[in-house]
Amino acid sequence: MSDYIKDCIKYDISGSVIEGFPEFFERRNVLYVPRREGGLDKDFGLFDETGRQILGNALFSSYPPVLKTQALTTQKNGEAASYQGRPVVYGGCIGDHYGHFITECLNTLWYFSRECSPETLVLFHSDMTVEEIFSRPWMVDLLRYAGVRKEQIIIPRVPLRFDSITVPGQAFSEDGFVYTGYHYFGRSMIFRIPMAQIA
């Protein structure tokens, strides 16, 4: 029996708590490739004009980190996005799983809650529709507390090329880092919960 029990590997995770909030970037000529097949595909992501994955917003897991499901490059092309008249912010991935919502969606919405106007659109990767998302009360609540309204969400089903899109850095990742600002973002969401729901 003892042959099957092994000590956990100890990794040096010092430096994994970073002060403040991550950077955000105004990226130009970004190719958005949608998520499909229940999120099991390897094609989705944000890619630069050379077809390379924008790794600052790719999904990683494990420690040391490994790229989670996504391809490093793409051969896809995208049609011009029809949202140029309104600012667009990348919001990560939304799937019907509470933990993944926290690690793959809320980790970028810190920017949306702090910097965006009611005119700003938020672009999500999801195999769910907006209606399906808003049929899940817990998703509705978390999006509302982050400042995202239903009419601001876009979930394209075809690859799109954006002239410009704001790409916030991830404030938390399951591969081993967190920004202190993510804690403050979480606390600010708590204060948006109506007292009737807390009692």
Coordinates of N, CA and C in Angstrom, one line a residue:
M1 N 0.8 -1.2 0.0 CA 0.0 0.0 0.0 C 0.9 1.3 0.0
S2 N 2.0 1.3 0.8 CA 2.8 2.5 0.9 C 3.5 2.8 -0.5
D3 N 3.5 1.8 -1.4 CA 4.1 2.1 -2.7 C 3.3 3.1 -3.5
Y4 N 2.0 3.2 -3.2 CA 1.1 4.1 -3.9 C 1.0 5.5 -3.3
I5 N 1.6 5.6 -2.1 CA 1.5 6.9 -1.4 C 2.8 7.6 -1.6
K6 N 2.8 8.8 -2.1 CA 4.1 9.5 -2.3 C 3.9 10.9 -1.8
D7 N 5.0 11.5 -1.3 CA 5.0 12.9 -0.8 C 4.6 13.8 -2.0
C8 N 3.9 14.9 -1.6 CA 3.6 15.9 -2.6 C 4.9 16.6 -3.0
I9 N 5.0 17.0 -4.2 CA 6.2 17.8 -4.7 C 6.1 19.2 -4.1
K10 N 7.1 19.7 -3.6 CA 7.1 21.0 -3.0 C 7.8 22.0 -4.0
Y11 N 7.0 23.0 -4.5 CA 7.4 23.9 -5.5 C 7.7 25.3 -4.7
D12 N 8.6 26.0 -5.2 CA 8.9 27.3 -4.7 C 7.8 28.3 -5.3
I13 N 6.9 28.7 -4.6 CA 5.9 29.6 -5.1 C 6.0 31.0 -4.5
S14 N 7.2 31.3 -4.0 CA 7.5 32.7 -3.5 C 7.4 33.6 -4.7
G15 N 6.9 34.8 -4.5 CA 6.7 35.8 -5.5 C 5.4 35.6 -6.3
S16 N 4.5 34.7 -5.8 CA 3.3 34.4 -6.6 C 2.2 35.4 -6.2
V17 N 2.4 36.2 -5.2 CA 1.4 37.2 -4.8 C 2.0 38.5 -5.2
I18 N 1.3 39.2 -6.1 CA 1.9 40.4 -6.8 C 1.0 41.6 -6.3
E19 N 1.7 42.7 -6.0 CA 0.9 43.9 -5.5 C 0.2 44.6 -6.6
G20 N -1.0 45.1 -6.3 CA -1.8 45.9 -7.2 C -2.6 45.1 -8.2
F21 N -2.8 45.7 -9.3 CA -3.6 45.1 -10.4 C -2.6 44.8 -11.5
P22 N -3.0 43.8 -12.4 CA -2.1 43.6 -13.6 C -2.3 44.8 -14.6
E23 N -1.4 44.7 -15.6 CA -1.5 45.7 -16.6 C -2.6 45.4 -17.6
F24 N -3.0 46.4 -18.3 CA -4.0 46.1 -19.4 C -3.4 46.8 -20.6
F25 N -3.8 46.3 -21.8 CA -3.2 46.7 -23.0 C -4.3 47.0 -24.1
E26 N -4.1 48.1 -24.8 CA -4.9 48.3 -26.0 C -4.2 47.6 -27.1
R27 N -4.8 46.5 -27.5 CA -4.2 45.7 -28.6 C -4.8 46.0 -29.9
R28 N -4.1 46.1 -30.9 CA -4.6 46.3 -32.3 C -4.5 45.1 -33.1
N29 N -5.3 45.0 -34.1 CA -5.2 43.9 -35.1 C -5.3 42.5 -34.3
V30 N -6.3 42.4 -33.5 CA -6.4 41.1 -32.7 C -7.4 40.2 -33.4
L31 N -7.0 39.0 -33.6 CA -8.0 38.0 -34.1 C -8.6 37.2 -32.9
Y32 N -9.9 37.2 -32.8 CA -10.7 36.5 -31.9 C -11.2 35.2 -32.5
V33 N -10.9 34.1 -31.9 CA -11.4 32.8 -32.4 C -12.3 32.2 -31.3
P34 N -13.6 32.0 -31.6 CA -14.5 31.6 -30.6 C -14.3 30.2 -30.0
R35 N -14.8 30.0 -28.9 CA -14.8 28.7 -28.2 C -16.0 27.9 -28.7
R36 N -15.8 26.6 -28.9 CA -16.9 25.8 -29.4 C -16.7 24.4 -28.7
E37 N -17.6 23.5 -29.1 CA -17.6 22.1 -28.6 C -17.5 22.0 -27.1
G38 N -18.3 22.7 -26.4 CA -18.3 22.6 -24.9 C -17.0 23.1 -24.3
G39 N -16.2 23.9 -25.0 CA -14.9 24.3 -24.5 C -13.8 23.3 -24.6
L40 N -14.0 22.2 -25.3 CA -13.0 21.1 -25.4 C -12.1 21.3 -26.6
D41 N -12.4 22.3 -27.5 CA -11.6 22.6 -28.6 C -10.2 23.2 -28.2
K42 N -9.3 23.1 -29.2 CA -8.0 23.7 -28.9 C -7.7 25.0 -29.8
D43 N -8.7 25.4 -30.5 CA -8.5 26.5 -31.5 C -8.8 27.9 -30.9
F44 N -9.6 28.0 -29.8 CA -10.0 29.3 -29.4 C -8.9 30.2 -28.8
G45 N -9.1 31.5 -28.8 CA -8.2 32.4 -28.1 C -8.1 33.7 -28.8
L46 N -7.2 34.5 -28.3 CA -6.9 35.8 -28.9 C -5.5 35.6 -29.5
F47 N -5.4 36.1 -30.8 CA -4.2 35.9 -31.5 C -3.8 37.3 -32.1
D48 N -2.5 37.5 -32.2 CA -2.0 38.8 -32.8 C -2.0 38.7 -34.3
E49 N -1.5 39.8 -34.9 CA -1.6 39.8 -36.4 C -0.7 38.7 -37.1
T50 N 0.2 38.1 -36.3 CA 1.1 37.1 -36.9 C 0.5 35.7 -36.7
G51 N -0.7 35.6 -36.0 CA -1.3 34.3 -35.8 C -0.9 33.7 -34.5
R52 N -0.1 34.4 -33.7 CA 0.4 33.8 -32.4 C -0.6 34.1 -31.3
Q53 N -0.8 33.1 -30.4 CA -1.6 33.3 -29.2 C -1.1 34.4 -28.3
I54 N -2.0 35.3 -27.9 CA -1.6 36.3 -26.9 C -1.6 35.6 -25.5
L55 N -0.4 35.2 -25.1 CA -0.2 34.3 -24.0 C -0.6 34.9 -22.7
G56 N -0.5 36.3 -22.6 CA -0.9 36.9 -21.3 C -2.4 36.6 -20.9
N57 N -3.2 36.2 -21.9 CA -4.6 35.9 -21.6 C -5.0 34.4 -22.0
A58 N -4.0 33.6 -22.3 CA -4.2 32.2 -22.5 C -4.5 31.6 -21.2
L59 N -5.1 30.4 -21.2 CA -5.3 29.7 -20.0 C -4.2 28.7 -19.7
F60 N -3.7 28.8 -18.4 CA -2.7 27.9 -18.0 C -3.2 27.1 -16.8
S61 N -2.6 25.9 -16.5 CA -2.9 25.2 -15.3 C -1.6 24.5 -14.8
S62 N -1.7 23.9 -13.7 CA -0.6 23.2 -13.0 C 0.5 24.1 -12.6
Y63 N 1.5 23.5 -11.9 CA 2.7 24.2 -11.5 C 3.8 23.2 -11.6
P64 N 4.8 23.4 -12.4 CA 5.0 24.6 -13.3 C 3.9 24.6 -14.3
P65 N 3.6 25.9 -14.8 CA 2.5 26.0 -15.7 C 2.6 25.4 -17.1
V66 N 1.5 24.9 -17.5 CA 1.4 24.3 -18.9 C 0.1 25.0 -19.6
L67 N 0.2 25.2 -20.9 CA -0.9 25.8 -21.6 C -2.1 24.8 -21.6
K68 N -3.2 25.4 -21.2 CA -4.4 24.6 -21.0 C -5.3 24.6 -22.2
T69 N -5.3 23.6 -23.0 CA -6.2 23.3 -24.2 C -5.9 24.2 -25.4
Q70 N -5.2 25.3 -25.3 CA -5.2 26.2 -26.4 C -4.0 26.1 -27.3
A71 N -4.2 26.3 -28.6 CA -3.1 26.2 -29.5 C -2.2 27.5 -29.5
L72 N -0.9 27.3 -29.8 CA 0.0 28.5 -29.8 C -0.2 29.4 -31.0
T73 N -0.6 28.8 -32.1 CA -0.7 29.5 -33.3 C -2.0 29.1 -34.0
T74 N -2.5 30.0 -34.9 CA -3.7 29.7 -35.7 C -3.5 30.0 -37.1
Q75 N -4.1 29.3 -38.0 CA -4.1 29.6 -39.4 C -5.5 30.3 -39.8
K76 N -6.3 30.5 -38.8 CA -7.7 31.0 -39.1 C -7.6 32.5 -39.5
N77 N -8.5 32.9 -40.3 CA -8.7 34.3 -40.6 C -10.0 34.8 -40.1
G78 N -10.2 36.1 -39.8 CA -11.4 36.6 -39.3 C -12.0 37.7 -40.1
E79 N -13.3 37.8 -40.1 CA -13.9 38.9 -40.7 C -13.8 40.1 -39.8
A80 N -14.0 41.3 -40.4 CA -13.9 42.6 -39.6 C -15.0 42.6 -38.6
A81 N -14.7 42.9 -37.3 CA -15.7 43.1 -36.3 C -16.6 44.3 -36.5
S82 N -17.8 44.1 -36.2 CA -18.8 45.2 -36.4 C -19.0 46.1 -35.2
Y83 N -18.0 46.1 -34.3 CA -18.2 46.8 -33.0 C -17.2 48.0 -32.9
Q84 N -16.7 48.5 -34.0 CA -15.6 49.5 -34.0 C -16.2 50.8 -33.4
G85 N -17.5 51.1 -33.4 CA -18.0 52.3 -32.9 C -18.0 52.3 -31.4
R86 N -17.9 51.2 -30.7 CA -18.0 51.1 -29.3 C -16.7 50.4 -28.7
P87 N -16.3 50.8 -27.6 CA -15.1 50.2 -27.0 C -15.4 48.7 -26.6
V88 N -14.5 47.8 -26.8 CA -14.6 46.4 -26.5 C -13.5 46.0 -25.6
V89 N -13.9 45.3 -24.5 CA -12.9 44.7 -23.5 C -13.1 43.2 -23.6
Y90 N -11.9 42.5 -23.5 CA -11.9 41.1 -23.5 C -12.2 40.6 -22.1
G91 N -13.2 39.7 -21.9 CA -13.6 39.3 -20.6 C -13.3 37.8 -20.3
G92 N -12.6 37.1 -21.1 CA -12.2 35.7 -20.7 C -13.3 34.7 -21.2
C93 N -13.3 33.6 -20.5 CA -14.1 32.4 -20.9 C -15.3 32.3 -19.8
I94 N -16.5 32.0 -20.4 CA -17.6 31.7 -19.5 C -18.0 30.3 -19.8
G95 N -18.0 29.4 -18.8 CA -18.6 28.1 -18.9 C -19.5 27.9 -17.7
D96 N -20.3 26.8 -17.8 CA -21.2 26.5 -16.7 C -20.6 25.8 -15.6
H97 N -19.6 26.4 -15.0 CA -18.8 25.8 -13.9 C -18.3 26.9 -13.0
Y98 N -18.7 26.9 -11.7 CA -18.5 28.0 -10.8 C -17.0 28.3 -10.7
G99 N -16.2 27.2 -10.4 CA -14.7 27.4 -10.2 C -14.0 28.0 -11.5
H100 N -14.4 27.4 -12.6 CA -13.8 27.9 -13.9 C -14.2 29.4 -14.2
F101 N -15.4 29.7 -13.8 CA -15.9 31.1 -13.9 C -15.0 32.0 -13.1
I102 N -14.6 31.6 -11.9 CA -13.8 32.5 -11.1 C -12.3 32.6 -11.7
T103 N -11.8 31.4 -12.2 CA -10.4 31.5 -12.7 C -10.3 31.9 -14.1
E104 N -11.3 31.8 -14.9 CA -11.2 32.1 -16.3 C -12.0 33.3 -16.8
C105 N -12.8 33.9 -15.9 CA -13.7 35.0 -16.3 C -13.5 36.2 -15.3
L106 N -13.8 36.0 -14.1 CA -13.7 37.1 -13.1 C -12.3 37.6 -13.0
N107 N -11.3 36.8 -13.4 CA -9.9 37.2 -13.2 C -9.6 38.4 -14.2
T108 N -10.4 38.6 -15.2 CA -10.2 39.8 -16.1 C -11.2 40.9 -15.9
L109 N -12.4 40.5 -15.2 CA -13.4 41.5 -15.0 C -13.1 42.6 -14.0
W110 N -12.0 42.5 -13.3 CA -11.6 43.6 -12.4 C -11.5 44.9 -13.2
Y111 N -11.0 44.8 -14.5 CA -10.8 46.0 -15.3 C -12.2 46.5 -15.7
F112 N -13.1 45.7 -16.1 CA -14.4 46.1 -16.5 C -15.1 46.9 -15.3
S113 N -15.0 46.3 -14.1 CA -15.7 47.0 -13.0 C -15.1 48.3 -12.6
R114 N -13.8 48.5 -13.0 CA -13.1 49.8 -12.6 C -13.1 50.8 -13.6
E115 N -13.0 50.4 -14.9 CA -12.6 51.4 -15.9 C -13.7 51.6 -17.0
C116 N -14.7 50.8 -17.1 CA -15.6 50.8 -18.2 C -16.9 51.6 -18.0
S117 N -17.4 52.1 -19.1 CA -18.7 52.8 -19.1 C -19.8 51.9 -19.5
P118 N -21.0 52.4 -19.4 CA -22.2 51.5 -19.8 C -22.2 51.3 -21.3
E119 N -21.4 52.0 -22.1 CA -21.3 51.8 -23.5 C -20.3 50.7 -23.9
T120 N -19.5 50.4 -23.0 CA -18.4 49.4 -23.3 C -19.0 48.0 -23.5
L121 N -18.6 47.3 -24.5 CA -19.0 45.9 -24.7 C -17.9 45.0 -24.1
V122 N -18.3 43.8 -23.7 CA -17.4 42.8 -23.1 C -17.5 41.6 -24.0
L123 N -16.4 41.1 -24.5 CA -16.3 40.0 -25.4 C -15.9 38.8 -24.6
F124 N -16.8 37.7 -24.6 CA -16.5 36.5 -23.9 C -16.4 35.3 -24.9
H125 N -15.5 34.4 -24.5 CA -15.5 33.1 -25.2 C -16.5 32.2 -24.4
S126 N -17.4 31.6 -25.1 CA -18.4 30.7 -24.5 C -19.1 29.9 -25.5
D127 N -19.4 28.6 -25.1 CA -20.2 27.8 -26.0 C -21.7 28.0 -25.6
M128 N -21.9 28.8 -24.5 CA -23.3 29.1 -24.0 C -23.7 30.4 -24.8
T129 N -25.1 30.5 -24.9 CA -25.6 31.8 -25.4 C -25.8 32.8 -24.3
V130 N -26.0 34.0 -24.6 CA -26.3 35.0 -23.6 C -27.5 34.6 -22.8
E131 N -28.5 34.1 -23.4 CA -29.7 33.7 -22.7 C -29.4 32.6 -21.8
E132 N -28.6 31.6 -22.2 CA -28.3 30.5 -21.3 C -27.5 31.0 -20.1
I133 N -26.6 31.9 -20.3 CA -25.8 32.5 -19.2 C -26.8 33.2 -18.2
F134 N -27.7 34.0 -18.7 CA -28.6 34.7 -17.8 C -29.8 33.8 -17.3
S135 N -29.7 32.5 -17.6 CA -30.7 31.6 -16.9 C -30.0 31.0 -15.7
R136 N -28.8 31.3 -15.4 CA -28.0 30.8 -14.2 C -28.0 31.9 -13.2
P137 N -28.8 31.9 -12.1 CA -28.8 33.0 -11.2 C -27.4 33.4 -10.6
W138 N -26.6 32.4 -10.4 CA -25.2 32.7 -9.8 C -24.4 33.5 -10.8
M139 N -24.5 33.2 -12.1 CA -23.8 33.9 -13.1 C -24.3 35.3 -13.2
V140 N -25.6 35.4 -13.2 CA -26.3 36.8 -13.3 C -25.8 37.6 -12.1
D141 N -25.7 37.1 -10.9 CA -25.3 37.8 -9.8 C -23.8 38.3 -9.9
L142 N -23.0 37.3 -10.2 CA -21.5 37.7 -10.3 C -21.3 38.7 -11.4
L143 N -21.9 38.5 -12.6 CA -21.7 39.5 -13.6 C -22.2 40.9 -13.2
R144 N -23.4 40.9 -12.5 CA -24.0 42.2 -12.1 C -23.0 42.9 -11.1
Y145 N -22.5 42.1 -10.1 CA -21.6 42.7 -9.1 C -20.3 43.2 -9.7
A146 N -19.9 42.6 -10.9 CA -18.8 43.0 -11.6 C -19.1 44.2 -12.5
G147 N -20.4 44.6 -12.6 CA -20.8 45.7 -13.4 C -21.1 45.4 -14.8
V148 N -21.3 44.2 -15.2 CA -21.6 43.8 -16.6 C -23.1 43.5 -16.7
R149 N -23.7 44.2 -17.7 CA -25.2 44.1 -18.0 C -25.3 43.2 -19.2
K150 N -26.4 42.5 -19.3 CA -26.7 41.6 -20.4 C -26.5 42.2 -21.8
E151 N -26.9 43.4 -21.9 CA -26.8 44.1 -23.3 C -25.4 44.5 -23.6
Q152 N -24.5 44.3 -22.7 CA -23.1 44.7 -23.0 C -22.3 43.5 -23.5
I153 N -22.9 42.3 -23.4 CA -22.1 41.0 -23.7 C -22.2 40.7 -25.1
I154 N -21.1 40.4 -25.7 CA -21.0 39.8 -27.1 C -20.3 38.5 -27.0
I155 N -20.9 37.5 -27.7 CA -20.3 36.1 -27.8 C -20.3 35.8 -29.3
P156 N -19.4 36.2 -30.1 CA -19.4 35.9 -31.5 C -19.2 34.4 -31.7
R157 N -19.8 33.9 -32.9 CA -19.7 32.5 -33.2 C -18.7 32.3 -34.4
V158 N -18.2 33.3 -34.9 CA -17.2 33.2 -36.0 C -16.0 34.0 -35.7
P159 N -14.8 33.6 -36.2 CA -13.6 34.4 -36.0 C -13.8 35.9 -36.4
L160 N -13.3 36.8 -35.6 CA -13.4 38.2 -35.9 C -12.1 38.9 -35.7
R161 N -11.8 39.9 -36.5 CA -10.6 40.7 -36.4 C -11.0 42.1 -35.9
F162 N -10.4 42.4 -34.7 CA -10.7 43.7 -34.1 C -9.6 44.7 -34.4
D163 N -9.9 45.9 -34.9 CA -8.9 46.9 -35.1 C -8.3 47.3 -33.7
S164 N -9.1 47.3 -32.7 CA -8.6 47.6 -31.3 C -9.5 46.9 -30.3
I165 N -8.9 46.4 -29.3 CA -9.6 45.8 -28.2 C -8.7 45.9 -26.9
T166 N -9.4 46.2 -25.8 CA -8.6 46.3 -24.5 C -8.5 44.9 -23.9
V167 N -7.3 44.5 -23.6 CA -7.1 43.2 -23.1 C -6.5 43.3 -21.7
P168 N -7.3 43.1 -20.6 CA -6.8 43.2 -19.2 C -5.9 42.0 -18.9
G169 N -4.9 42.2 -18.1 CA -4.2 41.0 -17.6 C -5.0 40.2 -16.6
Q170 N -4.6 39.0 -16.5 CA -5.3 38.1 -15.5 C -4.9 38.5 -14.1
A171 N -5.8 38.7 -13.2 CA -5.5 39.0 -11.8 C -5.3 37.8 -11.0
F172 N -5.7 36.6 -11.5 CA -5.6 35.4 -10.8 C -5.5 34.3 -11.8
S173 N -4.6 33.3 -11.5 CA -4.5 32.1 -12.5 C -4.3 30.9 -11.6
E174 N -4.9 29.8 -12.1 CA -4.8 28.5 -11.3 C -3.3 27.9 -11.4
D175 N -2.5 28.5 -12.3 CA -1.1 28.0 -12.4 C -0.2 28.6 -11.4
G176 N -0.7 29.5 -10.5 CA 0.1 29.9 -9.4 C 0.4 31.3 -9.2
F177 N -0.5 32.3 -9.5 CA -0.2 33.7 -9.1 C -1.6 34.4 -8.9
V178 N -1.5 35.4 -8.1 CA -2.6 36.2 -7.8 C -2.2 37.7 -7.5
Y179 N -2.9 38.6 -8.0 CA -2.6 40.0 -7.7 C -3.5 40.4 -6.4
T180 N -2.9 41.3 -5.6 CA -3.6 41.7 -4.4 C -4.9 42.5 -4.8
G181 N -4.9 43.1 -6.0 CA -6.0 43.8 -6.5 C -7.2 42.9 -6.7
Y182 N -7.0 41.6 -6.9 CA -8.1 40.7 -7.1 C -8.9 40.5 -5.8
H183 N -8.1 40.6 -4.7 CA -8.8 40.5 -3.4 C -9.7 41.7 -3.2
Y184 N -9.2 42.9 -3.5 CA -10.0 44.1 -3.4 C -11.2 44.1 -4.3
F185 N -11.0 43.6 -5.5 CA -12.1 43.5 -6.5 C -13.2 42.6 -5.9
G186 N -12.8 41.5 -5.3 CA -13.7 40.6 -4.7 C -14.5 41.2 -3.6
R187 N -13.8 42.0 -2.8 CA -14.4 42.7 -1.6 C -15.4 43.7 -2.2
S188 N -15.0 44.4 -3.2 CA -15.9 45.4 -3.8 C -17.2 44.8 -4.3
M189 N -17.1 43.6 -4.8 CA -18.3 42.9 -5.3 C -19.2 42.5 -4.1
I190 N -18.6 42.2 -3.0 CA -19.4 41.8 -1.8 C -20.3 43.0 -1.4
F191 N -19.7 44.2 -1.5 CA -20.5 45.4 -1.1 C -21.6 45.7 -2.0
R192 N -21.6 45.1 -3.2 CA -22.7 45.3 -4.1 C -23.9 44.4 -3.9
I193 N -23.7 43.4 -3.0 CA -24.8 42.4 -2.7 C -25.8 43.1 -1.9
P194 N -27.1 43.0 -2.3 CA -28.1 43.6 -1.5 C -28.2 43.0 -0.1
M195 N -28.4 43.8 0.9 CA -28.5 43.3 2.3 C -29.5 42.2 2.5
A196 N -30.6 42.2 1.7 CA -31.6 41.1 1.8 C -31.0 39.8 1.5
Q197 N -30.1 39.7 0.5 CA -29.5 38.5 0.1 C -28.5 38.0 1.2
I198 N -27.8 38.9 1.9 CA -26.8 38.5 2.9 C -27.5 38.0 4.2
A199 N -28.6 38.6 4.6 CA -29.3 38.2 5.8 C -29.8 36.8 5.8

